Amino acid sequence: MRIDILTLFPEVFGPFFSTSIVGRAVAAGLLLPRMVDFREFTRDRHRKVDDRPFGGGPGMVIQCEPVFGAVEAVERSAAGNPMRILLTPQGEPLTQQVVEELAWWDWLILLCGHYEGFDERVRTGLNPREISIGDYVLSGGEPAAMVLIDAVVRLLPGSLGDQMSAVDETFSSGLLEYPQYTRPREYRGMHAPEILLSGDHQRIAAWRRQQAMERTRQRRPDLLNPQDAGREDTDAS
Ligand code: 9D3
């Protein structure tokens, strides 16, 4: 998969692409990342990428020219059918289902903005899919791009994560994980549950199912009752 990341801060991606499962995918040639600096596509002497909003107000707005210039240059650089993605707090929430869809593409172009936000004509003129990673405020799209890439790379056939996610699907079934223990059996007076040392695999499996279920009920009831998702309270109706 080819991934082009368009950003004002290309340097923040360095260690991300050389470490862990993402690093292995790059080394194995499964992932071809490229960072593109919007500033390379400015036309003025000062390499200015933003300006004050029409109509007034606080902050600055990222201008069209460097964004359209970068997207068009990247798309001219190879043949294929890229998915354009704009990371924005106003986007559709990133879920595992969205990640699975993105993993089918062989080319993603990720646009990272900053606190200031893009000129609206970036959306209307480039028509990107808009994605948010959750309801909290970041200072830019770069950490969101890393989250998205990490989740997608795990699913690429041949990546280490691909083998681990096959294991996830066999064991997890949409519940939170059961608690795990390893040696020593006792640590600072805290004991591993006796049942896990019993060698009785049927009772162990039943205990783990029950723990996973109880944890999910307490912490993430929305996973058990998707029809209630988004509601904070627990009363009926
Ligand atoms: C309230 C007006 N804007 C600030 C002038 C809102 C705003 C725009 C851009 C707030 C933060 C950002 C920067 N965030 C992202 O680019 C971002 C993000 C996020 O903040 N939360 C969750 N997902 C994402 S994806 C990109």
PDB file of N, CA and C in Angstrom, residues 127-215:
ATOM      1  N   ASN A 127     -12.985  16.877  -2.520  1.00  0.00           N
ATOM      2  CA  ASN A 127     -13.944  15.853  -2.106  1.00  0.00           C
ATOM      3  C   ASN A 127     -13.331  14.655  -1.369  1.00  0.00           C
ATOM      4  N   PRO A 128     -12.540  14.921  -0.335  1.00  0.00           N
ATOM      5  CA  PRO A 128     -11.927  13.812   0.405  1.00  0.00           C
ATOM      6  C   PRO A 128     -12.934  13.149   1.346  1.00  0.00           C
ATOM      7  N   ARG A 129     -12.674  11.900   1.711  1.00  0.00           N
ATOM      8  CA  ARG A 129     -13.415  11.300   2.826  1.00  0.00           C
ATOM      9  C   ARG A 129     -12.895  11.980   4.092  1.00  0.00           C
ATOM     10  N   GLU A 130     -13.780  12.426   4.968  1.00  0.00           N
ATOM     11  CA  GLU A 130     -13.365  13.144   6.177  1.00  0.00           C
ATOM     12  C   GLU A 130     -13.467  12.221   7.378  1.00  0.00           C
ATOM     13  N   ILE A 131     -12.354  12.106   8.114  1.00  0.00           N
ATOM     14  CA  ILE A 131     -12.291  11.163   9.230  1.00  0.00           C
ATOM     15  C   ILE A 131     -11.756  11.842  10.491  1.00  0.00           C
ATOM     16  N   SER A 132     -12.417  11.541  11.629  1.00  0.00           N
ATOM     17  CA  SER A 132     -11.997  11.987  12.970  1.00  0.00           C
ATOM     18  C   SER A 132     -11.594  10.746  13.762  1.00  0.00           C
ATOM     19  N   ILE A 133     -10.674  10.881  14.712  1.00  0.00           N
ATOM     20  CA  ILE A 133     -10.348   9.705  15.538  1.00  0.00           C
ATOM     21  C   ILE A 133     -11.036   9.743  16.891  1.00  0.00           C
ATOM     22  N   GLY A 134     -11.869  10.747  17.172  1.00  0.00           N
ATOM     23  CA  GLY A 134     -12.610  10.732  18.430  1.00  0.00           C
ATOM     24  C   GLY A 134     -12.911  12.127  18.935  1.00  0.00           C
ATOM     25  N   ASP A 135     -13.725  12.175  19.971  1.00  0.00           N
ATOM     26  CA  ASP A 135     -14.223  13.463  20.452  1.00  0.00           C
ATOM     27  C   ASP A 135     -13.309  14.073  21.501  1.00  0.00           C
ATOM     28  N   TYR A 136     -12.166  14.545  21.050  1.00  0.00           N
ATOM     29  CA  TYR A 136     -11.221  15.298  21.881  1.00  0.00           C
ATOM     30  C   TYR A 136     -10.439  16.162  20.908  1.00  0.00           C
ATOM     31  N   VAL A 137      -9.822  17.210  21.422  1.00  0.00           N
ATOM     32  CA  VAL A 137      -9.189  18.192  20.542  1.00  0.00           C
ATOM     33  C   VAL A 137      -7.688  17.964  20.471  1.00  0.00           C
ATOM     34  N   LEU A 138      -7.211  17.689  19.263  1.00  0.00           N
ATOM     35  CA  LEU A 138      -5.779  17.594  18.996  1.00  0.00           C
ATOM     36  C   LEU A 138      -5.307  18.946  18.456  1.00  0.00           C
ATOM     37  N   SER A 139      -3.994  19.145  18.390  1.00  0.00           N
ATOM     38  CA  SER A 139      -3.519  20.393  17.794  1.00  0.00           C
ATOM     39  C   SER A 139      -3.281  20.236  16.300  1.00  0.00           C
ATOM     40  N   GLY A 140      -3.343  18.995  15.791  1.00  0.00           N
ATOM     41  CA  GLY A 140      -3.171  18.802  14.360  1.00  0.00           C
ATOM     42  C   GLY A 140      -3.574  17.405  13.947  1.00  0.00           C
ATOM     43  N   GLY A 141      -3.612  17.159  12.645  1.00  0.00           N
ATOM     44  CA  GLY A 141      -4.040  15.869  12.119  1.00  0.00           C
ATOM     45  C   GLY A 141      -2.960  14.793  12.143  1.00  0.00           C
ATOM     46  N   GLU A 142      -1.712  15.161  12.464  1.00  0.00           N
ATOM     47  CA  GLU A 142      -0.617  14.177  12.372  1.00  0.00           C
ATOM     48  C   GLU A 142      -0.799  12.980  13.302  1.00  0.00           C
ATOM     49  N   PRO A 143      -1.097  13.191  14.610  1.00  0.00           N
ATOM     50  CA  PRO A 143      -1.321  12.000  15.442  1.00  0.00           C
ATOM     51  C   PRO A 143      -2.501  11.166  14.960  1.00  0.00           C
ATOM     52  N   ALA A 144      -3.511  11.811  14.400  1.00  0.00           N
ATOM     53  CA  ALA A 144      -4.666  11.070  13.866  1.00  0.00           C
ATOM     54  C   ALA A 144      -4.243  10.221  12.665  1.00  0.00           C
ATOM     55  N   ALA A 145      -3.362  10.770  11.811  1.00  0.00           N
ATOM     56  CA  ALA A 145      -2.862  10.000  10.663  1.00  0.00           C
ATOM     57  C   ALA A 145      -2.103   8.769  11.144  1.00  0.00           C
ATOM     58  N   MET A 146      -1.304   8.920  12.211  1.00  0.00           N
ATOM     59  CA  MET A 146      -0.551   7.768  12.738  1.00  0.00           C
ATOM     60  C   MET A 146      -1.490   6.699  13.279  1.00  0.00           C
ATOM     61  N   VAL A 147      -2.532   7.127  13.970  1.00  0.00           N
ATOM     62  CA  VAL A 147      -3.516   6.165  14.498  1.00  0.00           C
ATOM     63  C   VAL A 147      -4.153   5.390  13.337  1.00  0.00           C
ATOM     64  N   LEU A 148      -4.583   6.116  12.317  1.00  0.00           N
ATOM     65  CA  LEU A 148      -5.243   5.476  11.173  1.00  0.00           C
ATOM     66  C   LEU A 148      -4.292   4.499  10.471  1.00  0.00           C
ATOM     67  N   ILE A 149      -3.059   4.943  10.214  1.00  0.00           N
ATOM     68  CA  ILE A 149      -2.095   4.090   9.508  1.00  0.00           C
ATOM     69  C   ILE A 149      -1.782   2.842  10.335  1.00  0.00           C
ATOM     70  N   ASP A 150      -1.565   3.025  11.637  1.00  0.00           N
ATOM     71  CA  ASP A 150      -1.257   1.882  12.498  1.00  0.00           C
ATOM     72  C   ASP A 150      -2.368   0.837  12.415  1.00  0.00           C
ATOM     73  N   ALA A 151      -3.608   1.291  12.493  1.00  0.00           N
ATOM     74  CA  ALA A 151      -4.749   0.367  12.470  1.00  0.00           C
ATOM     75  C   ALA A 151      -4.883  -0.326  11.113  1.00  0.00           C
ATOM     76  N   VAL A 152      -4.613   0.400  10.018  1.00  0.00           N
ATOM     77  CA  VAL A 152      -4.734  -0.171   8.667  1.00  0.00           C
ATOM     78  C   VAL A 152      -3.606  -1.168   8.395  1.00  0.00           C
ATOM     79  N   VAL A 153      -2.382  -0.799   8.763  1.00  0.00           N
ATOM     80  CA  VAL A 153      -1.222  -1.648   8.453  1.00  0.00           C
ATOM     81  C   VAL A 153      -1.353  -3.027   9.083  1.00  0.00           C
ATOM     82  N   ARG A 154      -1.913  -3.085  10.270  1.00  0.00           N
ATOM     83  CA  ARG A 154      -2.097  -4.377  10.941  1.00  0.00           C
ATOM     84  C   ARG A 154      -2.914  -5.350  10.099  1.00  0.00           C
ATOM     85  N   LEU A 155      -3.755  -4.804   9.207  1.00  0.00           N
ATOM     86  CA  LEU A 155      -4.628  -5.678   8.420  1.00  0.00           C
ATOM     87  C   LEU A 155      -4.033  -6.063   7.069  1.00  0.00           C
ATOM     88  N   LEU A 156      -2.906  -5.471   6.680  1.00  0.00           N
ATOM     89  CA  LEU A 156      -2.358  -5.775   5.362  1.00  0.00           C
ATOM     90  C   LEU A 156      -1.850  -7.210   5.325  1.00  0.00           C
ATOM     91  N   PRO A 157      -2.240  -7.962   4.308  1.00  0.00           N
ATOM     92  CA  PRO A 157      -1.801  -9.348   4.214  1.00  0.00           C
ATOM     93  C   PRO A 157      -0.276  -9.419   4.253  1.00  0.00           C
ATOM     94  N   GLY A 158       0.251 -10.263   5.121  1.00  0.00           N
ATOM     95  CA  GLY A 158       1.696 -10.419   5.243  1.00  0.00           C
ATOM     96  C   GLY A 158       2.299  -9.596   6.359  1.00  0.00           C
ATOM     97  N   SER A 159       1.545  -8.625   6.945  1.00  0.00           N
ATOM     98  CA  SER A 159       2.120  -7.883   8.074  1.00  0.00           C
ATOM     99  C   SER A 159       1.977  -8.742   9.330  1.00  0.00           C
ATOM    100  N   LEU A 160       2.847  -8.483  10.302  1.00  0.00           N
ATOM    101  CA  LEU A 160       2.792  -9.242  11.556  1.00  0.00           C
ATOM    102  C   LEU A 160       1.424  -9.101  12.216  1.00  0.00           C
ATOM    103  N   GLY A 161       0.862  -7.893  12.139  1.00  0.00           N
ATOM    104  CA  GLY A 161      -0.436  -7.633  12.750  1.00  0.00           C
ATOM    105  C   GLY A 161      -1.553  -8.427  12.108  1.00  0.00           C
ATOM    106  N   ASP A 162      -1.394  -8.741  10.824  1.00  0.00           N
ATOM    107  CA  ASP A 162      -2.403  -9.523  10.116  1.00  0.00           C
ATOM    108  C   ASP A 162      -2.556 -10.889  10.774  1.00  0.00           C
ATOM    109  N   GLN A 163      -1.429 -11.504  11.142  1.00  0.00           N
ATOM    110  CA  GLN A 163      -1.490 -12.800  11.818  1.00  0.00           C
ATOM    111  C   GLN A 163      -2.082 -12.651  13.211  1.00  0.00           C
ATOM    112  N   MET A 164      -1.735 -11.546  13.913  1.00  0.00           N
ATOM    113  CA  MET A 164      -2.290 -11.350  15.253  1.00  0.00           C
ATOM    114  C   MET A 164      -3.781 -11.048  15.204  1.00  0.00           C
ATOM    115  N   SER A 165      -4.240 -10.325  14.178  1.00  0.00           N
ATOM    116  CA  SER A 165      -5.666 -10.002  14.152  1.00  0.00           C
ATOM    117  C   SER A 165      -6.495 -11.234  13.822  1.00  0.00           C
ATOM    118  N   ALA A 166      -5.913 -12.203  13.116  1.00  0.00           N
ATOM    119  CA  ALA A 166      -6.603 -13.484  12.907  1.00  0.00           C
ATOM    120  C   ALA A 166      -6.832 -14.163  14.257  1.00  0.00           C
ATOM    121  N   VAL A 167      -5.832 -14.087  15.133  1.00  0.00           N
ATOM    122  CA  VAL A 167      -5.962 -14.640  16.477  1.00  0.00           C
ATOM    123  C   VAL A 167      -7.033 -13.865  17.256  1.00  0.00           C
ATOM    124  N   ASP A 168      -7.021 -12.528  17.172  1.00  0.00           N
ATOM    125  CA  ASP A 168      -8.045 -11.696  17.822  1.00  0.00           C
ATOM    126  C   ASP A 168      -9.438 -12.208  17.486  1.00  0.00           C
ATOM    127  N   GLU A 169      -9.684 -12.442  16.168  1.00  0.00           N
ATOM    128  CA  GLU A 169     -11.040 -12.783  15.747  1.00  0.00           C
ATOM    129  C   GLU A 169     -11.479 -14.130  16.280  1.00  0.00           C
ATOM    130  N   THR A 170     -10.537 -15.059  16.394  1.00  0.00           N
ATOM    131  CA  THR A 170     -10.883 -16.372  16.930  1.00  0.00           C
ATOM    132  C   THR A 170     -11.271 -16.267  18.402  1.00  0.00           C
ATOM    133  N   PHE A 171     -10.583 -15.398  19.151  1.00  0.00           N
ATOM    134  CA  PHE A 171     -10.756 -15.406  20.595  1.00  0.00           C
ATOM    135  C   PHE A 171     -11.634 -14.292  21.155  1.00  0.00           C
ATOM    136  N   SER A 172     -11.798 -13.175  20.448  1.00  0.00           N
ATOM    137  CA  SER A 172     -12.348 -12.014  21.155  1.00  0.00           C
ATOM    138  C   SER A 172     -13.868 -11.898  21.096  1.00  0.00           C
ATOM    139  N   SER A 173     -14.476 -12.103  19.921  1.00  0.00           N
ATOM    140  CA  SER A 173     -15.936 -12.081  19.795  1.00  0.00           C
ATOM    141  C   SER A 173     -16.587 -10.789  20.272  1.00  0.00           C
ATOM    142  N   GLY A 174     -15.928  -9.642  20.064  1.00  0.00           N
ATOM    143  CA  GLY A 174     -16.559  -8.359  20.362  1.00  0.00           C
ATOM    144  C   GLY A 174     -16.647  -7.996  21.834  1.00  0.00           C
ATOM    145  N   LEU A 175     -16.002  -8.765  22.700  1.00  0.00           N
ATOM    146  CA  LEU A 175     -15.978  -8.441  24.126  1.00  0.00           C
ATOM    147  C   LEU A 175     -14.619  -7.854  24.499  1.00  0.00           C
ATOM    148  N   LEU A 176     -14.555  -7.193  25.655  1.00  0.00           N
ATOM    149  CA  LEU A 176     -13.247  -6.781  26.174  1.00  0.00           C
ATOM    150  C   LEU A 176     -12.477  -8.027  26.603  1.00  0.00           C
ATOM    151  N   GLU A 177     -11.163  -7.887  26.740  1.00  0.00           N
ATOM    152  CA  GLU A 177     -10.343  -9.051  27.078  1.00  0.00           C
ATOM    153  C   GLU A 177     -10.478  -9.463  28.542  1.00  0.00           C
ATOM    154  N   TYR A 178     -10.279 -10.731  28.779  1.00  0.00           N
ATOM    155  CA  TYR A 178     -10.220 -11.253  30.153  1.00  0.00           C
ATOM    156  C   TYR A 178      -8.860 -10.911  30.752  1.00  0.00           C
ATOM    157  N   PRO A 179      -8.762 -10.895  32.109  1.00  0.00           N
ATOM    158  CA  PRO A 179      -7.479 -10.580  32.747  1.00  0.00           C
ATOM    159  C   PRO A 179      -6.461 -11.692  32.543  1.00  0.00           C
ATOM    160  N   GLN A 180      -5.201 -11.308  32.390  1.00  0.00           N
ATOM    161  CA  GLN A 180      -4.122 -12.277  32.194  1.00  0.00           C
ATOM    162  C   GLN A 180      -3.103 -12.179  33.320  1.00  0.00           C
ATOM    163  N   TYR A 181      -2.446 -13.296  33.589  1.00  0.00           N
ATOM    164  CA  TYR A 181      -1.422 -13.384  34.635  1.00  0.00           C
ATOM    165  C   TYR A 181      -0.255 -14.190  34.108  1.00  0.00           C
ATOM    166  N   THR A 182       0.947 -13.885  34.653  1.00  0.00           N
ATOM    167  CA  THR A 182       2.094 -14.748  34.364  1.00  0.00           C
ATOM    168  C   THR A 182       2.944 -14.849  35.633  1.00  0.00           C
ATOM    169  N   ARG A 183       4.076 -15.532  35.551  1.00  0.00           N
ATOM    170  CA  ARG A 183       4.893 -15.729  36.748  1.00  0.00           C
ATOM    171  C   ARG A 183       5.371 -14.396  37.321  1.00  0.00           C
ATOM    172  N   PRO A 184       5.545 -14.249  38.621  1.00  0.00           N
ATOM    173  CA  PRO A 184       5.339 -15.282  39.645  1.00  0.00           C
ATOM    174  C   PRO A 184       3.860 -15.423  40.053  1.00  0.00           C
ATOM    175  N   ARG A 185       3.537 -16.554  40.668  1.00  0.00           N
ATOM    176  CA  ARG A 185       2.152 -16.814  41.110  1.00  0.00           C
ATOM    177  C   ARG A 185       1.714 -15.814  42.160  1.00  0.00           C
ATOM    178  N   GLU A 186       2.676 -15.349  42.993  1.00  0.00           N
ATOM    179  CA  GLU A 186       2.353 -14.323  43.975  1.00  0.00           C
ATOM    180  C   GLU A 186       3.313 -13.170  43.808  1.00  0.00           C
ATOM    181  N   TYR A 187       2.777 -11.941  43.780  1.00  0.00           N
ATOM    182  CA  TYR A 187       3.618 -10.751  43.693  1.00  0.00           C
ATOM    183  C   TYR A 187       3.107  -9.719  44.686  1.00  0.00           C
ATOM    184  N   ARG A 188       3.964  -9.340  45.657  1.00  0.00           N
ATOM    185  CA  ARG A 188       3.596  -8.362  46.699  1.00  0.00           C
ATOM    186  C   ARG A 188       2.248  -8.696  47.329  1.00  0.00           C
ATOM    187  N   GLY A 189       2.062  -9.956  47.623  1.00  0.00           N
ATOM    188  CA  GLY A 189       0.838 -10.391  48.295  1.00  0.00           C
ATOM    189  C   GLY A 189      -0.359 -10.562  47.376  1.00  0.00           C
ATOM    190  N   MET A 190      -0.186 -10.267  46.083  1.00  0.00           N
ATOM    191  CA  MET A 190      -1.303 -10.417  45.121  1.00  0.00           C
ATOM    192  C   MET A 190      -1.143 -11.751  44.400  1.00  0.00           C
ATOM    193  N   HIS A 191      -2.211 -12.553  44.420  1.00  0.00           N
ATOM    194  CA  HIS A 191      -2.138 -13.912  43.885  1.00  0.00           C
ATOM    195  C   HIS A 191      -2.815 -14.017  42.524  1.00  0.00           C
ATOM    196  N   ALA A 192      -2.248 -14.828  41.654  1.00  0.00           N
ATOM    197  CA  ALA A 192      -2.948 -15.194  40.421  1.00  0.00           C
ATOM    198  C   ALA A 192      -4.116 -16.096  40.806  1.00  0.00           C
ATOM    199  N   PRO A 193      -5.252 -15.996  40.116  1.00  0.00           N
ATOM    200  CA  PRO A 193      -6.405 -16.850  40.450  1.00  0.00           C
ATOM    201  C   PRO A 193      -6.026 -18.330  40.376  1.00  0.00           C
ATOM    202  N   GLU A 194      -6.421 -19.071  41.417  1.00  0.00           N
ATOM    203  CA  GLU A 194      -6.095 -20.496  41.546  1.00  0.00           C
ATOM    204  C   GLU A 194      -6.532 -21.269  40.296  1.00  0.00           C
ATOM    205  N   ILE A 195      -7.676 -20.914  39.761  1.00  0.00           N
ATOM    206  CA  ILE A 195      -8.272 -21.674  38.650  1.00  0.00           C
ATOM    207  C   ILE A 195      -7.340 -21.729  37.430  1.00  0.00           C
ATOM    208  N   LEU A 196      -6.541 -20.637  37.240  1.00  0.00           N
ATOM    209  CA  LEU A 196      -5.657 -20.600  36.067  1.00  0.00           C
ATOM    210  C   LEU A 196      -4.473 -21.553  36.217  1.00  0.00           C
ATOM    211  N   LEU A 197      -4.248 -22.026  37.457  1.00  0.00           N
ATOM    212  CA  LEU A 197      -3.131 -22.947  37.724  1.00  0.00           C
ATOM    213  C   LEU A 197      -3.636 -24.378  37.837  1.00  0.00           C
ATOM    214  N   SER A 198      -4.963 -24.551  37.654  1.00  0.00           N
ATOM    215  CA  SER A 198      -5.597 -25.849  37.933  1.00  0.00           C
ATOM    216  C   SER A 198      -5.358 -26.871  36.828  1.00  0.00           C
ATOM    217  N   GLY A 199      -5.064 -26.385  35.611  1.00  0.00           N
ATOM    218  CA  GLY A 199      -4.918 -27.313  34.494  1.00  0.00           C
ATOM    219  C   GLY A 199      -6.242 -27.789  33.916  1.00  0.00           C
ATOM    220  N   ASP A 200      -7.363 -27.309  34.460  1.00  0.00           N
ATOM    221  CA  ASP A 200      -8.685 -27.712  33.967  1.00  0.00           C
ATOM    222  C   ASP A 200      -9.115 -26.745  32.859  1.00  0.00           C
ATOM    223  N   HIS A 201      -8.859 -27.116  31.602  1.00  0.00           N
ATOM    224  CA  HIS A 201      -9.011 -26.168  30.497  1.00  0.00           C
ATOM    225  C   HIS A 201     -10.446 -25.752  30.261  1.00  0.00           C
ATOM    226  N   GLN A 202     -11.375 -26.627  30.554  1.00  0.00           N
ATOM    227  CA  GLN A 202     -12.798 -26.260  30.408  1.00  0.00           C
ATOM    228  C   GLN A 202     -13.208 -25.200  31.409  1.00  0.00           C
ATOM    229  N   ARG A 203     -12.820 -25.397  32.679  1.00  0.00           N
ATOM    230  CA  ARG A 203     -13.174 -24.403  33.705  1.00  0.00           C
ATOM    231  C   ARG A 203     -12.429 -23.098  33.451  1.00  0.00           C
ATOM    232  N   ILE A 204     -11.194 -23.164  32.963  1.00  0.00           N
ATOM    233  CA  ILE A 204     -10.436 -21.951  32.639  1.00  0.00           C
ATOM    234  C   ILE A 204     -11.146 -21.169  31.533  1.00  0.00           C
ATOM    235  N   ALA A 205     -11.573 -21.875  30.488  1.00  0.00           N
ATOM    236  CA  ALA A 205     -12.262 -21.203  29.378  1.00  0.00           C
ATOM    237  C   ALA A 205     -13.561 -20.564  29.866  1.00  0.00           C
ATOM    238  N   ALA A 206     -14.293 -21.254  30.735  1.00  0.00           N
ATOM    239  CA  ALA A 206     -15.563 -20.713  31.248  1.00  0.00           C
ATOM    240  C   ALA A 206     -15.301 -19.475  32.108  1.00  0.00           C
ATOM    241  N   TRP A 207     -14.254 -19.524  32.945  1.00  0.00           N
ATOM    242  CA  TRP A 207     -13.899 -18.371  33.796  1.00  0.00           C
ATOM    243  C   TRP A 207     -13.538 -17.162  32.927  1.00  0.00           C
ATOM    244  N   ARG A 208     -12.757 -17.413  31.889  1.00  0.00           N
ATOM    245  CA  ARG A 208     -12.358 -16.301  31.012  1.00  0.00           C
ATOM    246  C   ARG A 208     -13.556 -15.681  30.301  1.00  0.00           C
ATOM    247  N   ARG A 209     -14.471 -16.524  29.805  1.00  0.00           N
ATOM    248  CA  ARG A 209     -15.687 -15.998  29.162  1.00  0.00           C
ATOM    249  C   ARG A 209     -16.477 -15.137  30.129  1.00  0.00           C
ATOM    250  N   GLN A 210     -16.614 -15.623  31.359  1.00  0.00           N
ATOM    251  CA  GLN A 210     -17.402 -14.900  32.360  1.00  0.00           C
ATOM    252  C   GLN A 210     -16.731 -13.573  32.725  1.00  0.00           C
ATOM    253  N   GLN A 211     -15.406 -13.569  32.868  1.00  0.00           N
ATOM    254  CA  GLN A 211     -14.661 -12.339  33.171  1.00  0.00           C
ATOM    255  C   GLN A 211     -14.798 -11.324  32.035  1.00  0.00           C
ATOM    256  N   ALA A 212     -14.667 -11.819  30.801  1.00  0.00           N
ATOM    257  CA  ALA A 212     -14.762 -10.919  29.632  1.00  0.00           C
ATOM    258  C   ALA A 212     -16.156 -10.303  29.585  1.00  0.00           C
ATOM    259  N   MET A 213     -17.169 -11.117  29.839  1.00  0.00           N
ATOM    260  CA  MET A 213     -18.556 -10.657  29.803  1.00  0.00           C
ATOM    261  C   MET A 213     -18.808  -9.626  30.896  1.00  0.00           C
ATOM    262  N   GLU A 214     -18.367  -9.896  32.107  1.00  0.00           N
ATOM    263  CA  GLU A 214     -18.605  -9.004  33.234  1.00  0.00           C
ATOM    264  C   GLU A 214     -17.872  -7.664  33.043  1.00  0.00           C
ATOM    265  N   ARG A 215     -16.651  -7.739  32.564  1.00  0.00           N
ATOM    266  CA  ARG A 215     -15.883  -6.528  32.278  1.00  0.00           C
ATOM    267  C   ARG A 215     -16.558  -5.671  31.216  1.00  0.00           C
TER     268      ARG A 215
END
